[in-house]
Amino acid sequence: MKVLLLGYYGYGNFGDELMRLALEDFFQKFQIQYITALPKRRSNDTISRFNLFQVMGALYECDMLIYGGGGLLQDVTSLRSFLYYASVIELAGMMRKPVILFGNSLGPTKRWISRFILRRLIRKPDVYLFARDVVSFRYAKQLNGNTVLSADPSVRILRKLELVPEKKYDLVIVPRNSERIRDYTIFGRKFGKVLVCPSQDTDIPVAKAIAANIGADLFEETHDAIESLKKIISGELIISERFHPTVVASYYGVPFVSLENSKAQRFFRKYTKRRDFFAKEVWEVEERIERIKREPLYLRDEMDKEVEDSFKQLYRLMLRLKK
């Protein structure tokens, strides 16, 4: 059995690299051959995601295409990116290769053409969706019976690593929005030791500005997912504008606040009805800190079981499709 693995890999994005590590660990455990699509070809088992001939060659060589987690099919970040992922699914269909969207979320889509394309893709009988959030699951289930509610793939690698958080910082900030740089000043006064830890390359300039503004430590090795993980869970509290740091926090029971992130709100609906983990503005965080620290979200056992079941389902599906 051989698969083509595609995702937002190779760009120094913390969550996507964790999911990639998880999928590659799964493939290696079950001796499944795989080719990974990256920005540039690095070895015989990788291809350039931008080289059409390499993508077509890999699809021809492989038994199926797997999208390895994340919010790939949305046009808020980029219409071009959405069209790219949609096009590869269409190409796989033309070559009669089944497509597995494993641990994916769908949308949001703000353009009518994107919504039309998304519905068309999900309706395909050779597309199989493992939706990581309830909203995506309910939407896709109406269009395609090959839909199940699943875990986020990254949990598999968290489970394998068995890390114990070392509390070195009073606060870890995972920033994104440059308009909030000055808003974080209040935490420089409130907390003693603060670490600013960007979770992807594009967030580094914002992280540097915040760290300089409040006199905080800075970690900017975004391409080292494991070291980033250790840094993120080293805080007594995490404030994150990105999605996967909140997943990591809930797995290890580290108190967190997700700042204006719809993916996090959608994802955590299946685990809790509490809304105090989510805020729209930085100034709203302060009033939530006391309760969140007193009653943090600790989902390790639930997530471990969920991810084990999800990967078992994935393996059974792959065996069936190979036949």
PDB file of C-alpha atoms in Angstrom:
ATOM      1  CA  MET A   1       0.000   0.000   0.000  1.00  0.00           C
ATOM      2  CA  LYS A   2       1.261   3.463  -0.868  1.00  0.00           C
ATOM      3  CA  VAL A   3      -0.271   6.881  -0.225  1.00  0.00           C
ATOM      4  CA  LEU A   4       0.319  10.494  -1.183  1.00  0.00           C
ATOM      5  CA  LEU A   5       0.227  12.682   1.939  1.00  0.00           C
ATOM      6  CA  LEU A   6      -0.718  16.308   1.424  1.00  0.00           C
ATOM      7  CA  GLY A   7      -1.185  19.151   3.879  1.00  0.00           C
ATOM      8  CA  TYR A   8       0.162  22.581   4.749  1.00  0.00           C
ATOM      9  CA  TYR A   9       3.557  21.052   5.431  1.00  0.00           C
ATOM     10  CA  GLY A  10       7.031  22.558   5.262  1.00  0.00           C
ATOM     11  CA  TYR A  11       6.104  26.126   6.188  1.00  0.00           C
ATOM     12  CA  GLY A  12       7.056  26.114   9.849  1.00  0.00           C
ATOM     13  CA  ASN A  13       3.455  25.859  11.033  1.00  0.00           C
ATOM     14  CA  PHE A  14       3.368  24.247  14.480  1.00  0.00           C
ATOM     15  CA  GLY A  15       0.041  22.436  14.200  1.00  0.00           C
ATOM     16  CA  ASP A  16       0.518  21.184  10.664  1.00  0.00           C
ATOM     17  CA  GLU A  17       3.971  19.813  11.453  1.00  0.00           C
ATOM     18  CA  LEU A  18       2.597  17.982  14.509  1.00  0.00           C
ATOM     19  CA  MET A  19      -0.084  16.415  12.302  1.00  0.00           C
ATOM     20  CA  ARG A  20       2.521  15.463   9.731  1.00  0.00           C
ATOM     21  CA  LEU A  21       4.647  13.770  12.409  1.00  0.00           C
ATOM     22  CA  ALA A  22       1.558  11.901  13.623  1.00  0.00           C
ATOM     23  CA  LEU A  23       0.625  10.619  10.155  1.00  0.00           C
ATOM     24  CA  GLU A  24       4.199   9.624   9.333  1.00  0.00           C
ATOM     25  CA  ASP A  25       4.451   7.752  12.641  1.00  0.00           C
ATOM     26  CA  PHE A  26       1.241   5.905  11.768  1.00  0.00           C
ATOM     27  CA  PHE A  27       2.501   4.978   8.303  1.00  0.00           C
ATOM     28  CA  GLN A  28       5.811   3.736   9.672  1.00  0.00           C
ATOM     29  CA  LYS A  29       4.147   1.638  12.365  1.00  0.00           C
ATOM     30  CA  PHE A  30       1.987  -0.196   9.822  1.00  0.00           C
ATOM     31  CA  GLN A  31       4.696  -0.275   7.137  1.00  0.00           C
ATOM     32  CA  ILE A  32       2.696   1.856   4.733  1.00  0.00           C
ATOM     33  CA  GLN A  33       4.744   3.482   1.994  1.00  0.00           C
ATOM     34  CA  TYR A  34       4.107   7.189   1.548  1.00  0.00           C
ATOM     35  CA  ILE A  35       5.129  10.221  -0.450  1.00  0.00           C
ATOM     36  CA  THR A  36       4.877  13.636   1.209  1.00  0.00           C
ATOM     37  CA  ALA A  37       4.140  16.804  -0.772  1.00  0.00           C
ATOM     38  CA  LEU A  38       6.338  19.710   0.378  1.00  0.00           C
ATOM     39  CA  PRO A  39       7.163  23.171  -1.015  1.00  0.00           C
ATOM     40  CA  LYS A  40      10.331  21.667  -2.537  1.00  0.00           C
ATOM     41  CA  ARG A  41      11.365  18.108  -3.258  1.00  0.00           C
ATOM     42  CA  ARG A  42      13.893  16.971  -0.627  1.00  0.00           C
ATOM     43  CA  SER A  43      14.290  13.240  -1.191  1.00  0.00           C
ATOM     44  CA  ASN A  44      12.927  10.265  -3.114  1.00  0.00           C
ATOM     45  CA  ASP A  45       9.889  10.038  -0.820  1.00  0.00           C
ATOM     46  CA  THR A  46       8.903  13.696  -1.239  1.00  0.00           C
ATOM     47  CA  ILE A  47       7.627  15.782  -4.145  1.00  0.00           C
ATOM     48  CA  SER A  48       7.190  19.473  -4.836  1.00  0.00           C
ATOM     49  CA  ARG A  49       3.552  20.319  -4.240  1.00  0.00           C
ATOM     50  CA  PHE A  50       3.796  23.003  -6.926  1.00  0.00           C
ATOM     51  CA  ASN A  51       5.087  20.699  -9.664  1.00  0.00           C
ATOM     52  CA  LEU A  52       2.040  19.363 -11.511  1.00  0.00           C
ATOM     53  CA  PHE A  53       3.972  16.542 -13.132  1.00  0.00           C
ATOM     54  CA  GLN A  54       5.364  15.376  -9.780  1.00  0.00           C
ATOM     55  CA  VAL A  55       1.885  15.500  -8.214  1.00  0.00           C
ATOM     56  CA  MET A  56       0.397  13.537 -11.112  1.00  0.00           C
ATOM     57  CA  GLY A  57       3.251  11.043 -10.988  1.00  0.00           C
ATOM     58  CA  ALA A  58       2.786  10.516  -7.252  1.00  0.00           C
ATOM     59  CA  LEU A  59      -0.976  10.045  -7.645  1.00  0.00           C
ATOM     60  CA  TYR A  60      -0.391   7.507 -10.408  1.00  0.00           C
ATOM     61  CA  GLU A  61       2.101   5.639  -8.212  1.00  0.00           C
ATOM     62  CA  CYS A  62      -0.039   5.699  -5.043  1.00  0.00           C
ATOM     63  CA  ASP A  63      -3.242   3.900  -4.090  1.00  0.00           C
ATOM     64  CA  MET A  64      -4.904   6.916  -2.502  1.00  0.00           C
ATOM     65  CA  LEU A  65      -4.553  10.560  -1.508  1.00  0.00           C
ATOM     66  CA  ILE A  66      -4.688  11.588   2.161  1.00  0.00           C
ATOM     67  CA  TYR A  67      -5.125  15.167   3.326  1.00  0.00           C
ATOM     68  CA  GLY A  68      -3.447  14.978   6.705  1.00  0.00           C
ATOM     69  CA  GLY A  69      -5.423  17.294   8.930  1.00  0.00           C
ATOM     70  CA  GLY A  70      -6.100  21.002   9.181  1.00  0.00           C
ATOM     71  CA  GLY A  71      -8.408  23.610   7.735  1.00  0.00           C
ATOM     72  CA  LEU A  72      -7.295  23.182   4.140  1.00  0.00           C
ATOM     73  CA  LEU A  73     -10.656  23.649   2.431  1.00  0.00           C
ATOM     74  CA  GLN A  74     -11.407  27.253   3.395  1.00  0.00           C
ATOM     75  CA  ASP A  75     -10.946  30.524   1.539  1.00  0.00           C
ATOM     76  CA  VAL A  76     -10.592  32.991   4.420  1.00  0.00           C
ATOM     77  CA  THR A  77      -6.816  32.639   4.510  1.00  0.00           C
ATOM     78  CA  SER A  78      -6.415  32.404   0.744  1.00  0.00           C
ATOM     79  CA  LEU A  79      -8.642  31.666  -2.248  1.00  0.00           C
ATOM     80  CA  ARG A  80      -5.586  30.462  -4.157  1.00  0.00           C
ATOM     81  CA  SER A  81      -4.804  27.910  -1.437  1.00  0.00           C
ATOM     82  CA  PHE A  82      -8.411  26.686  -1.414  1.00  0.00           C
ATOM     83  CA  LEU A  83      -8.390  26.244  -5.188  1.00  0.00           C
ATOM     84  CA  TYR A  84      -5.084  24.382  -5.004  1.00  0.00           C
ATOM     85  CA  TYR A  85      -6.361  21.773  -2.542  1.00  0.00           C
ATOM     86  CA  ALA A  86      -9.660  21.487  -4.413  1.00  0.00           C
ATOM     87  CA  SER A  87      -7.813  20.980  -7.706  1.00  0.00           C
ATOM     88  CA  VAL A  88      -5.691  18.138  -6.348  1.00  0.00           C
ATOM     89  CA  ILE A  89      -8.853  16.361  -5.153  1.00  0.00           C
ATOM     90  CA  GLU A  90     -10.361  16.797  -8.623  1.00  0.00           C
ATOM     91  CA  LEU A  91      -7.149  15.475 -10.172  1.00  0.00           C
ATOM     92  CA  ALA A  92      -7.220  12.429  -7.888  1.00  0.00           C
ATOM     93  CA  GLY A  93     -10.813  11.788  -8.959  1.00  0.00           C
ATOM     94  CA  MET A  94      -9.858  11.958 -12.626  1.00  0.00           C
ATOM     95  CA  MET A  95      -7.162   9.364 -11.931  1.00  0.00           C
ATOM     96  CA  ARG A  96      -9.659   7.222  -9.983  1.00  0.00           C
ATOM     97  CA  LYS A  97      -7.797   7.536  -6.704  1.00  0.00           C
ATOM     98  CA  PRO A  98      -9.861   7.710  -3.482  1.00  0.00           C
ATOM     99  CA  VAL A  99      -9.365  10.745  -1.263  1.00  0.00           C
ATOM    100  CA  ILE A 100      -9.326  10.655   2.550  1.00  0.00           C
ATOM    101  CA  LEU A 101      -9.662  13.965   4.384  1.00  0.00           C
ATOM    102  CA  PHE A 102      -8.319  12.870   7.758  1.00  0.00           C
ATOM    103  CA  GLY A 103      -8.845  15.148  10.750  1.00  0.00           C
ATOM    104  CA  ASN A 104      -9.900  18.021   8.508  1.00  0.00           C
ATOM    105  CA  SER A 105     -12.245  20.919   9.139  1.00  0.00           C
ATOM    106  CA  LEU A 106     -14.354  22.476   6.385  1.00  0.00           C
ATOM    107  CA  GLY A 107     -14.716  26.196   5.781  1.00  0.00           C
ATOM    108  CA  PRO A 108     -15.371  28.893   6.476  1.00  0.00           C
ATOM    109  CA  THR A 109     -15.982  29.884   2.867  1.00  0.00           C
ATOM    110  CA  LYS A 110     -16.895  33.502   2.167  1.00  0.00           C
ATOM    111  CA  ARG A 111     -17.222  33.296  -1.632  1.00  0.00           C
ATOM    112  CA  TRP A 112     -20.123  31.633  -3.448  1.00  0.00           C
ATOM    113  CA  ILE A 113     -17.776  29.892  -5.863  1.00  0.00           C
ATOM    114  CA  SER A 114     -15.867  28.347  -2.941  1.00  0.00           C
ATOM    115  CA  ARG A 115     -19.095  27.084  -1.375  1.00  0.00           C
ATOM    116  CA  PHE A 116     -20.149  25.591  -4.717  1.00  0.00           C
ATOM    117  CA  ILE A 117     -16.795  23.840  -5.174  1.00  0.00           C
ATOM    118  CA  LEU A 118     -16.751  22.578  -1.588  1.00  0.00           C
ATOM    119  CA  ARG A 119     -20.203  21.002  -1.907  1.00  0.00           C
ATOM    120  CA  ARG A 120     -19.168  19.418  -5.200  1.00  0.00           C
ATOM    121  CA  LEU A 121     -16.034  17.922  -3.635  1.00  0.00           C
ATOM    122  CA  ILE A 122     -17.730  16.566  -0.523  1.00  0.00           C
ATOM    123  CA  ARG A 123     -20.490  14.914  -2.576  1.00  0.00           C
ATOM    124  CA  LYS A 124     -17.979  12.783  -4.479  1.00  0.00           C
ATOM    125  CA  PRO A 125     -18.506   9.076  -3.664  1.00  0.00           C
ATOM    126  CA  ASP A 126     -14.747   8.439  -3.517  1.00  0.00           C
ATOM    127  CA  VAL A 127     -14.142  11.175  -0.916  1.00  0.00           C
ATOM    128  CA  TYR A 128     -14.046  10.095   2.746  1.00  0.00           C
ATOM    129  CA  LEU A 129     -14.083  12.683   5.523  1.00  0.00           C
ATOM    130  CA  PHE A 130     -12.863  12.343   9.106  1.00  0.00           C
ATOM    131  CA  ALA A 131     -14.130  15.685  10.462  1.00  0.00           C
ATOM    132  CA  ARG A 132     -12.369  17.000  13.542  1.00  0.00           C
ATOM    133  CA  ASP A 133     -15.197  19.325  14.615  1.00  0.00           C
ATOM    134  CA  VAL A 134     -18.955  18.993  14.953  1.00  0.00           C
ATOM    135  CA  VAL A 135     -19.791  21.821  12.534  1.00  0.00           C
ATOM    136  CA  SER A 136     -17.801  20.235   9.694  1.00  0.00           C
ATOM    137  CA  PHE A 137     -19.202  16.803  10.533  1.00  0.00           C
ATOM    138  CA  ARG A 138     -22.844  17.917  10.416  1.00  0.00           C
ATOM    139  CA  TYR A 139     -22.351  19.826   7.181  1.00  0.00           C
ATOM    140  CA  ALA A 140     -20.541  16.993   5.386  1.00  0.00           C
ATOM    141  CA  LYS A 141     -22.813  14.239   6.703  1.00  0.00           C
ATOM    142  CA  GLN A 142     -25.749  15.782   4.846  1.00  0.00           C
ATOM    143  CA  LEU A 143     -23.789  15.557   1.593  1.00  0.00           C
ATOM    144  CA  ASN A 144     -21.800  12.356   1.974  1.00  0.00           C
ATOM    145  CA  GLY A 145     -22.412   9.259   4.081  1.00  0.00           C
ATOM    146  CA  ASN A 146     -18.659   8.591   4.129  1.00  0.00           C
ATOM    147  CA  THR A 147     -18.293  11.053   7.006  1.00  0.00           C
ATOM    148  CA  VAL A 148     -17.286  10.401  10.615  1.00  0.00           C
ATOM    149  CA  LEU A 149     -16.425  12.615  13.580  1.00  0.00           C
ATOM    150  CA  SER A 150     -12.769  12.170  14.464  1.00  0.00           C
ATOM    151  CA  ALA A 151      -9.855  13.395  16.532  1.00  0.00           C
ATOM    152  CA  ASP A 152      -7.296  15.984  15.560  1.00  0.00           C
ATOM    153  CA  PRO A 153      -4.360  13.932  14.179  1.00  0.00           C
ATOM    154  CA  SER A 154      -1.779  15.837  16.252  1.00  0.00           C
ATOM    155  CA  VAL A 155      -2.949  14.101  19.432  1.00  0.00           C
ATOM    156  CA  ARG A 156      -1.289  10.878  18.266  1.00  0.00           C
ATOM    157  CA  ILE A 157       2.170  12.435  18.507  1.00  0.00           C
ATOM    158  CA  LEU A 158       1.371  14.071  21.870  1.00  0.00           C
ATOM    159  CA  ARG A 159       0.424  10.639  23.171  1.00  0.00           C
ATOM    160  CA  LYS A 160       3.639   9.082  21.894  1.00  0.00           C
ATOM    161  CA  LEU A 161       5.974  11.751  23.283  1.00  0.00           C
ATOM    162  CA  GLU A 162       4.671  11.504  26.873  1.00  0.00           C
ATOM    163  CA  LEU A 163       6.095  14.908  27.795  1.00  0.00           C
ATOM    164  CA  VAL A 164       5.773  16.336  31.292  1.00  0.00           C
ATOM    165  CA  PRO A 165       5.309  20.134  31.190  1.00  0.00           C
ATOM    166  CA  GLU A 166       8.148  22.059  32.847  1.00  0.00           C
ATOM    167  CA  LYS A 167       6.674  25.250  34.248  1.00  0.00           C
ATOM    168  CA  LYS A 168       9.270  27.897  33.438  1.00  0.00           C
ATOM    169  CA  TYR A 169       7.009  30.816  32.554  1.00  0.00           C
ATOM    170  CA  ASP A 170       4.065  32.553  34.171  1.00  0.00           C
ATOM    171  CA  LEU A 171       2.605  33.209  30.727  1.00  0.00           C
ATOM    172  CA  VAL A 172       3.150  32.004  27.156  1.00  0.00           C
ATOM    173  CA  ILE A 173       1.762  34.175  24.351  1.00  0.00           C
ATOM    174  CA  VAL A 174       1.171  32.733  20.869  1.00  0.00           C
ATOM    175  CA  PRO A 175       0.432  35.812  18.729  1.00  0.00           C
ATOM    176  CA  ARG A 176      -0.852  36.448  15.228  1.00  0.00           C
ATOM    177  CA  ASN A 177      -2.510  39.811  14.686  1.00  0.00           C
ATOM    178  CA  SER A 178      -0.156  42.797  14.354  1.00  0.00           C
ATOM    179  CA  GLU A 179      -2.950  45.149  15.475  1.00  0.00           C
ATOM    180  CA  ARG A 180      -2.785  43.628  18.968  1.00  0.00           C
ATOM    181  CA  ILE A 181       0.909  44.272  19.643  1.00  0.00           C
ATOM    182  CA  ARG A 182       0.292  47.095  22.124  1.00  0.00           C
ATOM    183  CA  ASP A 183      -2.699  45.343  23.716  1.00  0.00           C
ATOM    184  CA  TYR A 184      -0.385  42.765  25.284  1.00  0.00           C
ATOM    185  CA  THR A 185       1.378  45.466  27.333  1.00  0.00           C
ATOM    186  CA  ILE A 186      -0.924  44.796  30.301  1.00  0.00           C
ATOM    187  CA  PHE A 187       0.485  41.278  30.650  1.00  0.00           C
ATOM    188  CA  GLY A 188       4.057  42.542  30.790  1.00  0.00           C
ATOM    189  CA  ARG A 189       3.096  44.314  34.003  1.00  0.00           C
ATOM    190  CA  LYS A 190       0.893  41.548  35.415  1.00  0.00           C
ATOM    191  CA  PHE A 191       3.186  38.530  34.870  1.00  0.00           C
ATOM    192  CA  GLY A 192       6.812  38.059  35.870  1.00  0.00           C
ATOM    193  CA  LYS A 193       8.278  35.659  33.324  1.00  0.00           C
ATOM    194  CA  VAL A 194       6.655  35.787  29.895  1.00  0.00           C
ATOM    195  CA  LEU A 195       7.529  33.881  26.717  1.00  0.00           C
ATOM    196  CA  VAL A 196       6.343  34.898  23.260  1.00  0.00           C
ATOM    197  CA  CYS A 197       6.238  31.832  21.017  1.00  0.00           C
ATOM    198  CA  PRO A 198       5.056  32.234  17.395  1.00  0.00           C
ATOM    199  CA  SER A 199       3.593  29.078  15.896  1.00  0.00           C
ATOM    200  CA  GLN A 200       4.446  29.772  12.264  1.00  0.00           C
ATOM    201  CA  ASP A 201       6.953  31.770  10.233  1.00  0.00           C
ATOM    202  CA  THR A 202       4.601  34.606   9.337  1.00  0.00           C
ATOM    203  CA  ASP A 203       3.972  35.381  13.023  1.00  0.00           C
ATOM    204  CA  ILE A 204       7.637  35.977  13.903  1.00  0.00           C
ATOM    205  CA  PRO A 205       7.661  39.774  13.234  1.00  0.00           C
ATOM    206  CA  VAL A 206       4.602  40.238  15.475  1.00  0.00           C
ATOM    207  CA  ALA A 207       6.175  38.038  18.169  1.00  0.00           C
ATOM    208  CA  LYS A 208       9.412  40.042  18.094  1.00  0.00           C
ATOM    209  CA  ALA A 209       7.520  43.309  18.483  1.00  0.00           C
ATOM    210  CA  ILE A 210       5.481  42.016  21.444  1.00  0.00           C
ATOM    211  CA  ALA A 211       8.542  40.543  23.171  1.00  0.00           C
ATOM    212  CA  ALA A 212      10.466  43.807  22.786  1.00  0.00           C
ATOM    213  CA  ASN A 213       7.486  45.840  23.960  1.00  0.00           C
ATOM    214  CA  ILE A 214       6.916  43.929  27.218  1.00  0.00           C
ATOM    215  CA  GLY A 215      10.456  42.681  27.894  1.00  0.00           C
ATOM    216  CA  ALA A 216       9.570  39.022  27.342  1.00  0.00           C
ATOM    217  CA  ASP A 217      11.646  36.067  26.173  1.00  0.00           C
ATOM    218  CA  LEU A 218      11.267  35.061  22.527  1.00  0.00           C
ATOM    219  CA  PHE A 219      11.340  31.630  20.880  1.00  0.00           C
ATOM    220  CA  GLU A 220      11.348  31.746  17.091  1.00  0.00           C
ATOM    221  CA  GLU A 221      12.473  28.286  15.933  1.00  0.00           C
ATOM    222  CA  THR A 222       9.111  27.603  14.311  1.00  0.00           C
ATOM    223  CA  HIS A 223      10.394  24.732  12.158  1.00  0.00           C
ATOM    224  CA  ASP A 224      11.182  22.645  15.257  1.00  0.00           C
ATOM    225  CA  ALA A 225       7.694  21.415  16.191  1.00  0.00           C
ATOM    226  CA  ILE A 226       8.795  19.351  19.195  1.00  0.00           C
ATOM    227  CA  GLU A 227      10.809  22.173  20.750  1.00  0.00           C
ATOM    228  CA  SER A 228       7.916  24.554  20.074  1.00  0.00           C
ATOM    229  CA  LEU A 229       5.638  22.103  21.865  1.00  0.00           C
ATOM    230  CA  LYS A 230       7.905  22.053  24.926  1.00  0.00           C
ATOM    231  CA  LYS A 231       7.988  25.841  25.017  1.00  0.00           C
ATOM    232  CA  ILE A 232       4.226  26.241  24.652  1.00  0.00           C
ATOM    233  CA  ILE A 233       3.423  23.901  27.552  1.00  0.00           C
ATOM    234  CA  SER A 234       6.075  25.522  29.777  1.00  0.00           C
ATOM    235  CA  GLY A 235       3.628  28.237  30.818  1.00  0.00           C
ATOM    236  CA  GLU A 236       1.283  28.425  33.795  1.00  0.00           C
ATOM    237  CA  LEU A 237      -1.134  30.085  31.354  1.00  0.00           C
ATOM    238  CA  ILE A 238      -1.322  30.189  27.553  1.00  0.00           C
ATOM    239  CA  ILE A 239      -2.936  32.956  25.512  1.00  0.00           C
ATOM    240  CA  SER A 240      -3.117  31.863  21.888  1.00  0.00           C
ATOM    241  CA  GLU A 241      -4.334  33.443  18.681  1.00  0.00           C
ATOM    242  CA  ARG A 242      -3.575  30.155  16.880  1.00  0.00           C
ATOM    243  CA  PHE A 243      -5.512  26.893  17.024  1.00  0.00           C
ATOM    244  CA  HIS A 244      -3.137  24.033  17.818  1.00  0.00           C
ATOM    245  CA  PRO A 245      -1.542  25.581  20.920  1.00  0.00           C
ATOM    246  CA  THR A 246      -5.019  25.418  22.495  1.00  0.00           C
ATOM    247  CA  VAL A 247      -5.335  21.727  21.551  1.00  0.00           C
ATOM    248  CA  VAL A 248      -1.955  21.084  23.161  1.00  0.00           C
ATOM    249  CA  ALA A 249      -2.922  23.082  26.257  1.00  0.00           C
ATOM    250  CA  SER A 250      -6.140  21.120  26.762  1.00  0.00           C
ATOM    251  CA  TYR A 251      -4.286  17.816  26.312  1.00  0.00           C
ATOM    252  CA  TYR A 252      -1.797  18.643  29.071  1.00  0.00           C
ATOM    253  CA  GLY A 253      -4.296  20.474  31.268  1.00  0.00           C
ATOM    254  CA  VAL A 254      -2.555  23.835  30.950  1.00  0.00           C
ATOM    255  CA  PRO A 255      -4.949  26.777  31.490  1.00  0.00           C
ATOM    256  CA  PHE A 256      -5.511  28.646  28.211  1.00  0.00           C
ATOM    257  CA  VAL A 257      -7.505  31.362  26.516  1.00  0.00           C
ATOM    258  CA  SER A 258      -8.139  31.181  22.778  1.00  0.00           C
ATOM    259  CA  LEU A 259      -8.188  34.657  21.307  1.00  0.00           C
ATOM    260  CA  GLU A 260     -10.568  35.256  18.383  1.00  0.00           C
ATOM    261  CA  ASN A 261     -10.182  31.834  16.791  1.00  0.00           C
ATOM    262  CA  SER A 262     -13.296  30.285  15.257  1.00  0.00           C
ATOM    263  CA  LYS A 263     -11.519  26.968  14.631  1.00  0.00           C
ATOM    264  CA  ALA A 264     -10.887  26.549  18.352  1.00  0.00           C
ATOM    265  CA  GLN A 265     -14.484  27.375  19.257  1.00  0.00           C
ATOM    266  CA  ARG A 266     -15.797  24.848  16.731  1.00  0.00           C
ATOM    267  CA  PHE A 267     -13.338  22.167  17.810  1.00  0.00           C
ATOM    268  CA  PHE A 268     -13.997  22.347  21.555  1.00  0.00           C
ATOM    269  CA  ARG A 269     -17.797  22.170  21.224  1.00  0.00           C
ATOM    270  CA  LYS A 270     -17.634  18.375  21.413  1.00  0.00           C
ATOM    271  CA  TYR A 271     -15.723  18.541  24.710  1.00  0.00           C
ATOM    272  CA  THR A 272     -17.224  21.380  26.739  1.00  0.00           C
ATOM    273  CA  LYS A 273     -20.036  23.932  26.880  1.00  0.00           C
ATOM    274  CA  ARG A 274     -17.878  26.431  28.769  1.00  0.00           C
ATOM    275  CA  ARG A 275     -17.187  29.652  26.885  1.00  0.00           C
ATOM    276  CA  ASP A 276     -14.695  31.265  29.259  1.00  0.00           C
ATOM    277  CA  PHE A 277     -11.809  29.723  27.308  1.00  0.00           C
ATOM    278  CA  PHE A 278     -12.592  32.022  24.366  1.00  0.00           C
ATOM    279  CA  ALA A 279     -12.240  35.792  24.053  1.00  0.00           C
ATOM    280  CA  LYS A 280     -12.483  38.309  21.225  1.00  0.00           C
ATOM    281  CA  GLU A 281     -10.141  40.942  22.619  1.00  0.00           C
ATOM    282  CA  VAL A 282      -7.004  40.897  24.763  1.00  0.00           C
ATOM    283  CA  TRP A 283      -8.601  42.999  27.499  1.00  0.00           C
ATOM    284  CA  GLU A 284     -11.276  40.298  28.007  1.00  0.00           C
ATOM    285  CA  VAL A 285      -8.652  37.737  29.004  1.00  0.00           C
ATOM    286  CA  GLU A 286      -7.867  39.214  32.417  1.00  0.00           C
ATOM    287  CA  GLU A 287     -11.361  38.644  33.817  1.00  0.00           C
ATOM    288  CA  ARG A 288     -11.188  34.945  32.823  1.00  0.00           C
ATOM    289  CA  ILE A 289      -7.786  34.052  34.250  1.00  0.00           C
ATOM    290  CA  GLU A 290      -8.799  33.195  37.823  1.00  0.00           C
ATOM    291  CA  ARG A 291     -11.523  30.679  36.893  1.00  0.00           C
ATOM    292  CA  ILE A 292      -9.522  29.132  34.057  1.00  0.00           C
ATOM    293  CA  LYS A 293      -6.566  28.524  36.369  1.00  0.00           C
ATOM    294  CA  ARG A 294      -8.871  27.098  39.019  1.00  0.00           C
ATOM    295  CA  GLU A 295     -10.748  24.842  36.573  1.00  0.00           C
ATOM    296  CA  PRO A 296      -8.565  24.167  33.510  1.00  0.00           C
ATOM    297  CA  LEU A 297      -9.710  21.976  30.646  1.00  0.00           C
ATOM    298  CA  TYR A 298      -7.907  18.619  30.867  1.00  0.00           C
ATOM    299  CA  LEU A 299      -8.826  16.324  27.975  1.00  0.00           C
ATOM    300  CA  ARG A 300      -5.922  13.890  27.773  1.00  0.00           C
ATOM    301  CA  ASP A 301      -7.842  10.666  28.466  1.00  0.00           C
ATOM    302  CA  GLU A 302     -10.730  11.627  26.198  1.00  0.00           C
ATOM    303  CA  MET A 303      -8.435  12.730  23.384  1.00  0.00           C
ATOM    304  CA  ASP A 304      -6.240   9.615  23.662  1.00  0.00           C
ATOM    305  CA  LYS A 305      -9.233   7.324  23.216  1.00  0.00           C
ATOM    306  CA  GLU A 306     -10.629   9.429  20.408  1.00  0.00           C
ATOM    307  CA  VAL A 307      -7.375   9.504  18.438  1.00  0.00           C
ATOM    308  CA  GLU A 308      -6.819   5.767  18.891  1.00  0.00           C
ATOM    309  CA  ASP A 309     -10.299   5.052  17.530  1.00  0.00           C
ATOM    310  CA  SER A 310      -9.814   7.493  14.640  1.00  0.00           C
ATOM    311  CA  PHE A 311      -6.558   5.945  13.454  1.00  0.00           C
ATOM    312  CA  LYS A 312      -8.059   2.455  13.722  1.00  0.00           C
ATOM    313  CA  GLN A 313     -10.936   3.600  11.511  1.00  0.00           C
ATOM    314  CA  LEU A 314      -8.453   5.129   9.101  1.00  0.00           C
ATOM    315  CA  TYR A 315      -6.455   1.909   8.844  1.00  0.00           C
ATOM    316  CA  ARG A 316      -9.560  -0.207   8.234  1.00  0.00           C
ATOM    317  CA  LEU A 317     -10.721   2.204   5.537  1.00  0.00           C
ATOM    318  CA  MET A 318      -7.320   2.166   3.834  1.00  0.00           C
ATOM    319  CA  LEU A 319      -7.307  -1.638   3.751  1.00  0.00           C
ATOM    320  CA  ARG A 320     -10.800  -1.647   2.246  1.00  0.00           C
ATOM    321  CA  LEU A 321      -9.910   0.928  -0.401  1.00  0.00           C
ATOM    322  CA  LYS A 322      -6.723  -0.932  -1.313  1.00  0.00           C
ATOM    323  CA  LYS A 323      -8.781  -4.029  -2.170  1.00  0.00           C
TER     324      LYS A 323
END
